Amino acid sequence: RRPAQMANIKIKLVKSTNKARESEKATIRALGLKKIGQTVEKADNEATRGMIKKAVNYVAVEEN
């Protein structure tokens, strides 16, 4: 059997990380975001949700 399809979420960088803490910058880079306005699609799981929570002031989330 195939595993159930995991839902995806779109994460968009909406604010500059110039004055962000180093840990927040590292989290944003780990999500794959480099430039303002860039969007990535990631699996909706606990790890991704935790990363979004860490960088909540810099990203916007769109659930599919």
PDB file of C-alpha atoms in Angstrom:
ATOM      1  CA  ARG A   1       0.000   0.000   0.000  1.00  0.00           C
ATOM      2  CA  ARG A   2       1.040   3.544  -0.643  1.00  0.00           C
ATOM      3  CA  PRO A   3       1.162   5.969   2.267  1.00  0.00           C
ATOM      4  CA  ALA A   4      -1.520   8.640   2.425  1.00  0.00           C
ATOM      5  CA  GLN A   5      -0.679  11.850   0.626  1.00  0.00           C
ATOM      6  CA  MET A   6       0.652  14.450   3.013  1.00  0.00           C
ATOM      7  CA  ALA A   7      -0.756  17.939   2.620  1.00  0.00           C
ATOM      8  CA  ASN A   8       1.554  20.727   1.534  1.00  0.00           C
ATOM      9  CA  ILE A   9       1.724  24.329   2.665  1.00  0.00           C
ATOM     10  CA  LYS A  10       3.133  27.353   0.847  1.00  0.00           C
ATOM     11  CA  ILE A  11       5.523  29.543   2.798  1.00  0.00           C
ATOM     12  CA  LYS A  12       6.404  33.034   1.554  1.00  0.00           C
ATOM     13  CA  LEU A  13       9.109  35.361   2.868  1.00  0.00           C
ATOM     14  CA  VAL A  14       7.403  38.736   3.381  1.00  0.00           C
ATOM     15  CA  LYS A  15       9.871  40.715   5.498  1.00  0.00           C
ATOM     16  CA  SER A  16      13.595  41.394   5.413  1.00  0.00           C
ATOM     17  CA  THR A  17      15.749  39.351   7.752  1.00  0.00           C
ATOM     18  CA  ASN A  18      18.368  42.103   8.210  1.00  0.00           C
ATOM     19  CA  LYS A  19      17.572  42.659  11.875  1.00  0.00           C
ATOM     20  CA  ALA A  20      16.498  39.094  12.661  1.00  0.00           C
ATOM     21  CA  ARG A  21      18.363  36.969  15.199  1.00  0.00           C
ATOM     22  CA  GLU A  22      20.875  34.491  13.806  1.00  0.00           C
ATOM     23  CA  SER A  23      18.684  31.548  14.801  1.00  0.00           C
ATOM     24  CA  GLU A  24      15.724  33.052  12.913  1.00  0.00           C
ATOM     25  CA  LYS A  25      17.884  33.662   9.844  1.00  0.00           C
ATOM     26  CA  ALA A  26      19.129  30.077   9.959  1.00  0.00           C
ATOM     27  CA  THR A  27      15.569  28.773  10.190  1.00  0.00           C
ATOM     28  CA  ILE A  28      14.442  30.873   7.221  1.00  0.00           C
ATOM     29  CA  ARG A  29      17.384  29.622   5.153  1.00  0.00           C
ATOM     30  CA  ALA A  30      16.597  26.034   6.187  1.00  0.00           C
ATOM     31  CA  LEU A  31      13.078  26.528   4.846  1.00  0.00           C
ATOM     32  CA  GLY A  32      14.691  27.389   1.505  1.00  0.00           C
ATOM     33  CA  LEU A  33      13.852  31.095   1.492  1.00  0.00           C
ATOM     34  CA  LYS A  34      16.430  33.595   0.274  1.00  0.00           C
ATOM     35  CA  LYS A  35      14.649  36.642  -1.138  1.00  0.00           C
ATOM     36  CA  ILE A  36      11.600  38.656  -0.136  1.00  0.00           C
ATOM     37  CA  GLY A  37       8.591  37.463  -2.108  1.00  0.00           C
ATOM     38  CA  GLN A  38      10.020  33.987  -2.680  1.00  0.00           C
ATOM     39  CA  THR A  39       7.611  31.111  -2.069  1.00  0.00           C
ATOM     40  CA  VAL A  40       8.404  27.489  -1.259  1.00  0.00           C
ATOM     41  CA  GLU A  41       6.120  24.505  -0.853  1.00  0.00           C
ATOM     42  CA  LYS A  42       6.833  22.163   2.050  1.00  0.00           C
ATOM     43  CA  ALA A  43       5.148  19.139   3.605  1.00  0.00           C
ATOM     44  CA  ASP A  44       2.739  20.053   6.394  1.00  0.00           C
ATOM     45  CA  ASN A  45       4.295  18.279   9.369  1.00  0.00           C
ATOM     46  CA  GLU A  46       5.384  19.069  12.910  1.00  0.00           C
ATOM     47  CA  ALA A  47       8.955  19.960  11.922  1.00  0.00           C
ATOM     48  CA  THR A  48       7.834  22.470   9.303  1.00  0.00           C
ATOM     49  CA  ARG A  49       5.229  23.954  11.648  1.00  0.00           C
ATOM     50  CA  GLY A  50       7.910  24.438  14.306  1.00  0.00           C
ATOM     51  CA  MET A  51      10.149  26.233  11.828  1.00  0.00           C
ATOM     52  CA  ILE A  52       7.277  28.505  10.805  1.00  0.00           C
ATOM     53  CA  LYS A  53       6.560  29.273  14.453  1.00  0.00           C
ATOM     54  CA  LYS A  54      10.208  30.251  14.951  1.00  0.00           C
ATOM     55  CA  ALA A  55      10.108  32.711  12.016  1.00  0.00           C
ATOM     56  CA  VAL A  56       6.466  33.809  12.292  1.00  0.00           C
ATOM     57  CA  ASN A  57       7.314  37.531  11.951  1.00  0.00           C
ATOM     58  CA  TYR A  58       8.993  37.029   8.587  1.00  0.00           C
ATOM     59  CA  VAL A  59       6.824  34.540   6.705  1.00  0.00           C
ATOM     60  CA  ALA A  60       3.243  34.161   5.484  1.00  0.00           C
ATOM     61  CA  VAL A  61       1.650  30.720   5.257  1.00  0.00           C
ATOM     62  CA  GLU A  62      -0.978  29.565   2.785  1.00  0.00           C
ATOM     63  CA  GLU A  63      -2.578  26.194   3.442  1.00  0.00           C
ATOM     64  CA  ASN A  64      -3.787  24.123   0.488  1.00  0.00           C
TER      65      ASN A  64
END
